[in-house]
Amino acid sequence: MIALLIAAALVYAGAVFRLRRRGVDWPPGRALAWYLGIAAAVAVPGHAHTFRDHMIGHLVLGMGAPLLLVLARPVTLALRALPVRAARRLARALRSRPVVVLTHPVTAGVLDAGGLVVLYTTGLHSGGFLVGLHLLLTGYLFTAAAVGRDPAPHRPGPAVRSAVLIAFIAVHGILAKHLYGHPPPGVPAAEAEQAAQLMYYGGDLLHLAVIVLLCRELFPSPTRAWRLPPSPAPAACHNSPVTAKSSA
């Protein structure tokens, strides 16, 4: 997975460089978020020696790194950096039915939370590379669906996303409590208790960050629009439904 992450870092850097060659600035904070997310994911060992180590990997790969990657707004960057024809194809793909269904908060939440339930109640958590990739992808998908600011047609309003986020937090907490009393197959009870506590309290901290981002959307600062003028929409997406619901 390290090779994929390095490739993602290089592609992002190339897109930023392409924008700068056109004289278009890309916020450094977004680039920093991308590279911090990549670095966090790379730092997670491919094979955890203990269930506690695996749970740290879950918090980083499934929650922390995806949040940073979402804050980097890679889809917005792609729409602005790609040639016009390629950007239009990407915009059409974002409006396609499969993508709309896959990126719906309910779908993303079921894939993320449901995957965790399956992993931790069947012993599949020791799957190595595939488990790590699953955690990263489903974590990104759910975080983007809940609080992402990239262009996303047909994105539900804050009320739906808030309800799904609350449900996900509840499932995550219940699963942590279940693991505390019912260790996965082959995991010692003491080790499972430590991992469950990490999952419960560490998850709460990361969930709090997501809640803060959602609340910023629900209750925007009255002076924010004056301080931060909206960024221009990608040329390929003018008059497109994709950008109608996107933000700066």
Rosetta silent file (secondary structure, phi, psi, omega in degrees, C-alpha in Angstrom):
SEQUENCE: MIALLIAAALVYAGAVFRLRRRGVDWPPGRALAWYLGIAAAVAVPGHAHTFRDHMIGHLVLGMGAPLLLVLARPVTLALRALPVRAARRLARALRSRPVVVLTHPVTAGVLDAGGLVVLYTTGLHSGGFLVGLHLLLTGYLFTAAAVGRDPAPHRPGPAVRSAVLIAFIAVHGILAKHLYGHPPPGVPAAEAEQAAQLMYYGGDLLHLAVIVLLCRELFPSPTRAWRLPPSPAPAACHNSPVTAKSSA
SCORE:     score description
SCORE:     0.000 S_00000001
   1 L     0.000  -23.235 -179.824    0.000    0.000    0.000 S_00000001
   2 H   -60.530  -39.514  179.323    2.978    2.289    0.509 S_00000001
   3 H   -61.755  -40.747  178.546    3.545    2.389   -3.256 S_00000001
   4 H   -64.656  -40.019 -179.528   -0.059    3.495   -3.811 S_00000001
   5 H   -67.919  -40.292  177.476    0.260    6.207   -1.177 S_00000001
   6 H   -64.100  -40.669  177.766    3.502    7.510   -2.658 S_00000001
   7 H   -61.846  -40.760  178.346    1.856    7.563   -6.084 S_00000001
   8 H   -63.083  -39.103  178.348   -1.059    9.549   -4.634 S_00000001
   9 H   -64.644  -41.608 -179.115    1.377   12.055   -3.135 S_00000001
  10 H   -68.728  -39.950  179.208    3.176   12.476   -6.464 S_00000001
  11 H   -63.726  -42.632  178.778   -0.054   12.876   -8.435 S_00000001
  12 H   -62.141  -44.904  179.449   -1.275   15.547   -6.019 S_00000001
  13 H   -62.137  -39.946  178.534    2.045   17.386   -6.261 S_00000001
  14 H   -63.792  -38.201  179.022    1.893   17.210  -10.054 S_00000001
  15 H   -67.084  -41.121  177.881   -1.611   18.684  -10.085 S_00000001
  16 H   -63.735  -42.084  179.090   -0.560   21.553   -7.826 S_00000001
  17 H   -62.380  -39.458  179.330    2.468   22.208  -10.038 S_00000001
  18 H   -62.678  -40.943  177.821    0.241   22.259  -13.120 S_00000001
  19 H   -63.721  -43.294 -177.870   -1.978   24.896  -11.521 S_00000001
  20 H   -64.966  -32.653  176.521    0.992   27.036  -10.569 S_00000001
  21 H   -64.303  -27.214  176.825    2.283   26.926  -14.136 S_00000001
  22 L   -85.586   -3.645 -177.484   -1.031   28.511  -15.122 S_00000001
  23 L    84.769   18.529 -179.401   -0.595   31.162  -12.452 S_00000001
  24 L  -106.014  126.815  179.268   -3.290   29.682  -10.206 S_00000001
  25 L   -84.336  146.864  173.365   -2.537   29.308   -6.510 S_00000001
  26 L  -118.972  128.459 -175.046   -3.620   26.281   -4.507 S_00000001
  27 L   -52.647  125.819 -179.669   -4.039   26.821   -0.737 S_00000001
  28 H   -60.013  -31.184  179.995   -0.947   25.478    1.059 S_00000001
  29 H   -61.870  -35.859  178.659   -3.109   24.234    3.917 S_00000001
  30 H   -69.091  -42.626  177.561   -4.871   21.781    1.630 S_00000001
  31 H   -62.769  -40.713  178.713   -1.585   20.453    0.282 S_00000001
  32 H   -62.101  -42.119  178.948   -0.280   20.124    3.833 S_00000001
  33 H   -60.814  -40.368 -179.849   -3.389   18.174    4.843 S_00000001
  34 H   -62.632  -47.293 -176.327   -2.863   15.785    1.921 S_00000001
  35 H   -72.526  -31.542  174.294    0.754   15.061    2.759 S_00000001
  36 H   -66.979  -39.809  177.161    0.041   14.707    6.469 S_00000001
  37 H   -63.889  -43.130  177.249   -2.697   12.219    5.630 S_00000001
  38 H   -62.361  -45.200 -178.922   -0.361   10.285    3.344 S_00000001
  39 H   -62.659  -40.525  179.239    2.391   10.324    5.976 S_00000001
  40 H   -62.927  -42.617 -179.979    0.002    9.099    8.663 S_00000001
  41 H   -67.363  -39.279  179.578   -1.136    6.215    6.472 S_00000001
  42 H   -65.089  -32.790 -176.477    2.429    5.287    5.522 S_00000001
  43 H   -70.086  -16.085 -179.117    3.436    5.228    9.196 S_00000001
  44 L   -77.620  125.482  179.524    0.982    2.411    9.959 S_00000001
  45 L   -60.967  148.074 -179.930    2.756   -0.981    9.870 S_00000001
  46 L   -66.256  -33.216 -179.871    1.546   -3.418    7.255 S_00000001
  47 L  -130.646  119.182  179.252    1.056   -6.194    9.818 S_00000001
  48 L   -79.341  137.499  179.962    0.078   -5.464   13.410 S_00000001
  49 L   -81.256  -29.195  179.599    1.734   -7.654   16.047 S_00000001
  50 L  -131.368  165.473  178.203   -1.064   -7.221   18.576 S_00000001
  51 H   -66.824  -31.066  176.091   -4.751   -6.360   18.470 S_00000001
  52 H   -63.958  -43.512  177.403   -3.913   -3.092   20.212 S_00000001
  53 H   -62.114  -40.203  178.338   -1.501   -2.215   17.397 S_00000001
  54 H   -61.904  -39.463 -178.319   -4.184   -3.067   14.883 S_00000001
  55 H   -66.753  -35.560  174.019   -6.630   -0.743   16.634 S_00000001
  56 H   -61.265  -41.871  176.641   -4.137    2.105   16.423 S_00000001
  57 H   -61.532  -38.623  177.532   -3.958    1.352   12.720 S_00000001
  58 H   -61.542  -45.221 -178.797   -7.749    1.472   12.518 S_00000001
  59 H   -64.285  -37.305 -178.476   -7.859    4.905   14.135 S_00000001
  60 H   -78.324  -53.943 -175.538   -5.151    6.232   11.819 S_00000001
  61 H   -72.149  -38.099 -173.831   -6.074    4.529    8.542 S_00000001
  62 H   -90.688  -14.672 -174.908   -9.826    4.479    8.993 S_00000001
  63 H  -134.638  -55.143 -175.240  -10.389    7.859   10.633 S_00000001
  64 H   -67.910  -54.270 -179.506   -7.427   10.218   11.031 S_00000001
  65 H   -61.569  -44.855  177.739   -5.798    9.903    7.607 S_00000001
  66 H   -58.700  -37.893  179.366   -9.130   10.017    5.705 S_00000001
  67 H   -62.176  -44.185  178.597  -10.098   13.223    7.500 S_00000001
  68 H   -64.494  -41.660 -179.285   -6.849   14.890    6.451 S_00000001
  69 H   -65.483  -37.849  177.991   -7.193   13.639    2.878 S_00000001
  70 H   -65.378  -39.634  179.095  -10.753   14.942    2.640 S_00000001
  71 H   -63.604  -21.432 -179.668   -9.633   18.367    3.880 S_00000001
  72 L   -77.680  -11.992  177.656   -7.164   18.447    0.965 S_00000001
  73 L    51.965   60.611 -176.997  -10.068   18.491   -1.550 S_00000001
  74 H   -66.962  -30.973 -179.949   -8.440   16.256   -4.180 S_00000001
  75 H   -68.487  -41.895  176.469  -11.485   16.204   -6.473 S_00000001
  76 H   -60.265  -42.705  178.399  -11.554   19.994   -6.651 S_00000001
  77 H   -61.261  -43.856 -179.584   -7.847   19.972   -7.428 S_00000001
  78 H   -62.793  -42.833 -179.513   -8.339   17.419  -10.187 S_00000001
  79 H   -63.188  -31.492 -179.144  -11.160   19.412  -11.787 S_00000001
  80 H   -85.922  -29.094 -174.480   -8.985   22.513  -11.869 S_00000001
  81 H   -91.017  -28.089 -177.187   -5.730   20.876  -12.940 S_00000001
  82 L   -69.726  154.530  170.128   -6.956   18.480  -15.625 S_00000001
  83 L   -58.059  157.926 -172.195   -7.318   19.549  -19.251 S_00000001
  84 H   -55.988  -46.996 -177.049  -10.809   20.764  -20.069 S_00000001
  85 H   -64.456  -41.668  178.900  -11.982   17.596  -21.814 S_00000001
  86 H   -66.683  -38.813  178.732  -10.666   15.341  -19.053 S_00000001
  87 H   -65.151  -36.501  177.584  -12.213   17.564  -16.388 S_00000001
  88 H   -66.824  -38.173  176.829  -15.568   17.380  -18.158 S_00000001
  89 H   -64.120  -40.721  177.381  -15.363   13.589  -18.224 S_00000001
  90 H   -63.661  -41.276  178.740  -14.624   13.591  -14.504 S_00000001
  91 H   -61.731  -40.568  177.506  -17.561   15.926  -13.902 S_00000001
  92 H   -65.573  -38.734  178.651  -19.853   13.559  -15.823 S_00000001
  93 H   -62.545  -38.226  179.327  -18.530   10.624  -13.808 S_00000001
  94 H   -65.153  -25.527  179.553  -19.365   12.448  -10.583 S_00000001
  95 H   -90.485   -5.655 -177.148  -22.952   12.794  -11.803 S_00000001
  96 L   -67.945  151.960 -176.225  -23.271    9.129  -12.780 S_00000001
  97 H   -59.455  -45.889 -179.818  -25.748    7.004  -10.883 S_00000001
  98 H   -59.063  -41.080 -179.070  -23.196    4.528   -9.436 S_00000001
  99 H   -68.862  -40.631  179.102  -21.034    7.328   -8.041 S_00000001
 100 H   -60.658  -43.156  179.568  -24.038    9.178   -6.614 S_00000001
 101 H   -67.571  -44.804 -176.735  -25.208    6.009   -4.840 S_00000001
 102 H   -64.173  -35.585 -176.123  -21.728    5.068   -3.633 S_00000001
 103 L   -92.145    3.466  175.589  -21.019    8.522   -2.206 S_00000001
 104 L   -66.756  139.649 -177.796  -24.376    8.881   -0.456 S_00000001
 105 H   -54.778  -37.115 -179.690  -23.817    9.162    3.322 S_00000001
 106 H   -65.766  -47.229  178.635  -26.032    6.157    4.048 S_00000001
 107 H   -60.685  -48.134 -178.974  -24.163    3.931    1.592 S_00000001
 108 H   -63.030  -39.270  179.362  -20.778    5.158    2.780 S_00000001
 109 H   -65.755  -40.154  178.811  -21.782    4.753    6.420 S_00000001
 110 H   -65.924  -42.784  179.310  -22.985    1.192    5.889 S_00000001
 111 H   -62.777  -41.310 -177.791  -19.789    0.248    4.057 S_00000001
 112 H   -73.068  -58.074 -177.893  -17.615    1.764    6.780 S_00000001
 113 H   -66.294  -42.092  179.391  -19.490    0.687    9.905 S_00000001
 114 H   -62.830  -38.728  177.353  -20.604   -2.621    8.415 S_00000001
 115 H   -62.788  -39.639  178.558  -17.058   -3.420    7.398 S_00000001
 116 H   -63.921  -42.316  179.537  -15.837   -2.788   10.938 S_00000001
 117 H   -60.815  -44.574 -179.971  -18.487   -5.086   12.384 S_00000001
 118 H   -64.657  -45.007 -177.867  -17.505   -7.869    9.991 S_00000001
 119 H   -60.508  -42.794 -170.453  -13.776   -7.402   10.607 S_00000001
 120 H   -94.601   -3.461  176.104  -14.013   -7.436   14.388 S_00000001
 121 H  -110.651   -3.240 -178.836  -16.608  -10.149   14.870 S_00000001
 122 H  -121.475   -8.258 -177.148  -15.112  -12.713   12.498 S_00000001
 123 L    85.426    7.003 -179.906  -11.369  -12.381   13.039 S_00000001
 124 H   -75.785   -3.778 -177.550  -10.782  -10.972    9.547 S_00000001
 125 H   -63.114  -16.425 -178.633   -9.001   -7.956   11.051 S_00000001
 126 H   -89.661   22.264 -175.419   -5.675   -9.759   10.601 S_00000001
 127 L   -76.840   -1.106  174.882   -5.921   -9.573    6.812 S_00000001
 128 L    70.491 -127.387 -173.008   -2.932   -7.249    6.423 S_00000001
 129 H   -55.049  -47.171 -176.278   -2.768   -5.143    3.241 S_00000001
 130 H   -64.356  -37.823  178.124   -6.368   -5.680    2.162 S_00000001
 131 H   -65.862  -44.436  178.638   -7.724   -4.744    5.579 S_00000001
 132 H   -61.267  -42.586  178.699   -5.631   -1.583    5.659 S_00000001
 133 H   -64.569  -41.153  177.474   -6.760   -0.614    2.174 S_00000001
 134 H   -60.573  -46.394 -179.352  -10.383   -1.271    3.111 S_00000001
 135 H   -60.236  -43.659 -177.504  -10.105    0.900    6.222 S_00000001
 136 H   -67.246  -45.759 -176.362   -8.539    3.768    4.293 S_00000001
 137 H   -69.372  -46.083 -179.677  -10.971    3.699    1.364 S_00000001
 138 H   -70.100  -33.849  176.054  -14.164    3.278    3.362 S_00000001
 139 H   -64.090  -42.630  177.772  -12.967    5.827    5.915 S_00000001
 140 H   -64.645  -45.053 -177.710  -12.309    8.346    3.159 S_00000001
 141 H   -59.344  -45.231 -178.266  -15.623    7.606    1.471 S_00000001
 142 H   -70.192  -43.274 -179.769  -17.624    8.120    4.656 S_00000001
 143 H   -62.548  -41.889  178.342  -15.731   11.222    5.777 S_00000001
 144 H   -64.215  -38.962  179.523  -16.119   12.792    2.337 S_00000001
 145 H   -67.851  -31.900 -176.140  -19.829   11.980    2.321 S_00000001
 146 H   -83.745  -46.421 -172.635  -20.300   13.496    5.776 S_00000001
 147 H  -134.714    9.672 -179.144  -18.173   16.650    5.708 S_00000001
 148 L   -65.227  149.526  178.514  -16.399   16.789    2.349 S_00000001
 149 L  -114.665    7.443  174.713  -16.349   20.069    0.450 S_00000001
 150 L   -70.740  157.654  176.195  -15.416   18.658   -2.938 S_00000001
 151 L   -56.267  129.919  179.377  -18.013   18.906   -5.738 S_00000001
 152 L  -150.758  104.118 -179.965  -20.651   16.227   -5.192 S_00000001
 153 L   -66.553  148.061  176.713  -23.947   16.311   -7.080 S_00000001
 154 L    61.765   25.902  177.348  -27.098   15.319   -5.225 S_00000001
 155 L   -68.668  129.953  178.037  -25.342   15.544   -1.853 S_00000001
 156 L   -62.610  160.243 -179.800  -27.953   15.348    0.934 S_00000001
 157 L   -72.104  174.305 -177.938  -28.397   18.317    3.222 S_00000001
 158 H   -58.603  -31.294 -178.239  -26.781   18.722    6.637 S_00000001
 159 H   -63.489  -45.575  179.443  -29.747   17.133    8.423 S_00000001
 160 H   -65.748  -45.210 -178.949  -29.326   13.797    6.643 S_00000001
 161 H   -65.258  -35.789  177.237  -25.556   13.833    7.013 S_00000001
 162 H   -64.902  -42.830 -179.681  -25.858   14.708   10.704 S_00000001
 163 H   -63.380  -42.894  179.384  -28.256   11.814   11.290 S_00000001
 164 H   -65.824  -40.113  179.023  -25.966    9.359    9.509 S_00000001
 165 H   -63.095  -42.715  177.956  -22.950   10.636   11.444 S_00000001
 166 H   -61.354  -43.113  179.149  -24.773   10.197   14.758 S_00000001
 167 H   -63.381  -41.050 -179.991  -25.748    6.653   13.773 S_00000001
 168 H   -64.432  -43.950  179.212  -22.173    5.845   12.773 S_00000001
 169 H   -60.442  -39.553  179.142  -20.778    7.174   16.054 S_00000001
 170 H   -64.147  -45.901  179.660  -23.301    5.052   17.942 S_00000001
 171 H   -62.878  -41.593 -179.897  -22.369    1.888   16.023 S_00000001
 172 H   -61.514  -43.999  179.202  -18.663    2.595   16.515 S_00000001
 173 H   -67.129  -41.995  178.869  -19.130    3.004   20.266 S_00000001
 174 H   -63.159  -40.799  179.203  -21.328   -0.090   20.591 S_00000001
 175 H   -64.102  -40.037  178.120  -18.788   -2.150   18.666 S_00000001
 176 H   -61.945  -42.972  178.469  -15.995   -0.943   20.959 S_00000001
 177 H   -66.073  -36.551  177.566  -18.008   -1.977   24.018 S_00000001
 178 H   -63.226  -42.655 -179.987  -18.764   -5.333   22.422 S_00000001
 179 H   -65.148  -30.743  179.822  -15.060   -5.944   21.812 S_00000001
 180 H   -61.952  -38.530 -178.136  -14.320   -5.107   25.444 S_00000001
 181 H  -101.241  -14.729 -177.532  -16.423   -8.018   26.624 S_00000001
 182 L  -135.085   83.584 -177.936  -16.222  -10.300   23.589 S_00000001
 183 L   -60.246  148.895  174.078  -12.698  -10.450   22.112 S_00000001
 184 L   -62.134  160.241  179.732  -12.324  -11.519   18.475 S_00000001
 185 L   -54.782  129.393  176.576  -11.214  -15.123   17.915 S_00000001
 186 L    84.596    2.404 -178.931   -7.629  -15.654   19.025 S_00000001
 187 L  -104.369  124.794  178.062   -7.282  -12.313   20.856 S_00000001
 188 L   -60.218  149.457 -176.064   -6.496  -12.405   24.612 S_00000001
 189 H   -60.577  -44.461 -178.210   -9.082  -10.691   26.816 S_00000001
 190 H   -62.825  -39.349  179.366   -6.638   -8.159   28.303 S_00000001
 191 H   -67.158  -39.704  178.812   -5.413   -7.185   24.846 S_00000001
 192 H   -65.832  -36.676  179.003   -8.971   -6.814   23.579 S_00000001
 193 H   -64.158  -43.729  178.095   -9.846   -4.562   26.515 S_00000001
 194 H   -62.485  -44.255 -179.429   -6.948   -2.224   25.743 S_00000001
 195 H   -64.980  -40.058 -179.830   -7.853   -2.136   22.062 S_00000001
 196 H   -64.601  -38.886  177.384  -11.525   -1.516   22.819 S_00000001
 197 H   -65.267  -40.123  175.778  -10.657    1.431   25.051 S_00000001
 198 H   -61.206  -44.928 -179.093   -8.481    2.878   22.296 S_00000001
 199 H   -62.454  -41.702 -175.521  -11.274    2.427   19.801 S_00000001
 200 H   -70.894  -55.146 -174.022  -13.860    4.020   22.086 S_00000001
 201 H   -79.562  -39.098  176.268  -11.967    7.054   23.381 S_00000001
 202 H   -65.427  -39.112  176.849   -9.711    7.597   20.373 S_00000001
 203 H   -62.475  -38.556  178.728  -12.709    7.310   18.092 S_00000001
 204 H   -61.089  -40.806 -179.947  -14.552    9.927   20.139 S_00000001
 205 H   -63.312  -43.791 -179.631  -11.721   12.425   19.659 S_00000001
 206 H   -71.810  -34.998  175.390  -11.696   11.931   15.899 S_00000001
 207 H   -63.379  -35.974  178.984  -15.483   12.003   15.726 S_00000001
 208 H   -60.945  -39.951  178.155  -15.366   15.320   17.554 S_00000001
 209 H   -62.470  -40.439  178.556  -13.204   16.758   14.777 S_00000001
 210 H   -66.503  -40.621  179.017  -15.750   15.628   12.183 S_00000001
 211 H   -61.972  -40.849  178.973  -18.597   17.109   14.230 S_00000001
 212 H   -60.510  -43.523  179.218  -16.772   20.446   14.413 S_00000001
 213 H   -63.426  -40.299  179.261  -16.432   20.506   10.626 S_00000001
 214 H   -67.765  -38.574  178.924  -20.108   19.699   10.181 S_00000001
 215 H   -66.487  -32.860  176.415  -21.105   22.379   12.685 S_00000001
 216 H   -63.022  -31.787  176.692  -19.043   24.932   10.772 S_00000001
 217 H   -76.182  -38.819 -179.199  -21.235   24.164    7.785 S_00000001
 218 H   -70.798  -37.042 -176.240  -24.438   24.286    9.828 S_00000001
 219 L  -127.885   72.493 -177.482  -23.496   27.488   11.652 S_00000001
 220 L   -66.923  150.572  176.765  -21.110   29.461    9.416 S_00000001
 221 L   -66.093  135.317 -178.877  -19.381   32.531   10.765 S_00000001
 222 L   -65.056  -18.837 -179.637  -21.219   35.695    9.623 S_00000001
 223 L  -102.071    0.546 -174.737  -17.892   37.259    8.623 S_00000001
 224 H   -65.531  -41.422 -179.240  -16.455   34.207    6.885 S_00000001
 225 H   -62.825  -31.952  179.039  -17.782   35.116    3.457 S_00000001
 226 H   -73.097  -35.958 -178.008  -16.161   38.549    3.783 S_00000001
 227 H   -77.078  -36.636 -173.664  -12.814   37.084    4.814 S_00000001
 228 L  -122.723   92.091  177.469  -12.719   34.249    2.292 S_00000001
 229 L   -63.684  147.131 -177.334  -14.118   35.080   -1.151 S_00000001
 230 L   -63.271  143.311  177.667  -15.262   31.998   -3.081 S_00000001
 231 L   -74.982  149.962  178.277  -12.745   30.328   -5.354 S_00000001
 232 L   -66.445  143.845  179.412  -13.534   30.315   -9.080 S_00000001
 233 L   -71.733  152.234  177.063  -15.213   27.168  -10.335 S_00000001
 234 L   -58.464  143.440 -176.726  -13.234   24.886  -12.660 S_00000001
 235 H   -59.439  -33.765 -176.371  -13.570   25.902  -16.290 S_00000001
 236 H   -73.033  -12.561 -171.391  -14.835   22.460  -17.233 S_00000001
 237 H  -116.572   12.456  175.725  -17.672   22.634  -14.781 S_00000001
 238 L   -60.154  138.139 -179.602  -19.270   26.015  -15.462 S_00000001
 239 L    61.106   23.275  179.136  -23.027   25.643  -15.594 S_00000001
 240 L  -102.883  143.135  176.885  -22.664   22.055  -14.399 S_00000001
 241 H   -59.506  -22.111 -178.654  -24.837   20.535  -11.659 S_00000001
 242 H   -64.566  -42.210 -176.624  -21.639   19.314  -10.037 S_00000001
 243 H   -85.021  -11.267 -179.244  -20.498   22.810   -9.152 S_00000001
 244 H   -62.935  -30.474 -177.843  -23.934   24.022   -8.261 S_00000001
 245 L  -107.957    3.821  179.845  -23.636   22.341   -4.894 S_00000001
 246 L   -86.737  161.240  179.100  -19.905   22.709   -4.377 S_00000001
 247 L  -116.083  173.655 -178.114  -18.332   25.310   -2.192 S_00000001
 248 L   -63.209    0.000    0.000  -15.208   27.350   -2.476 S_00000001
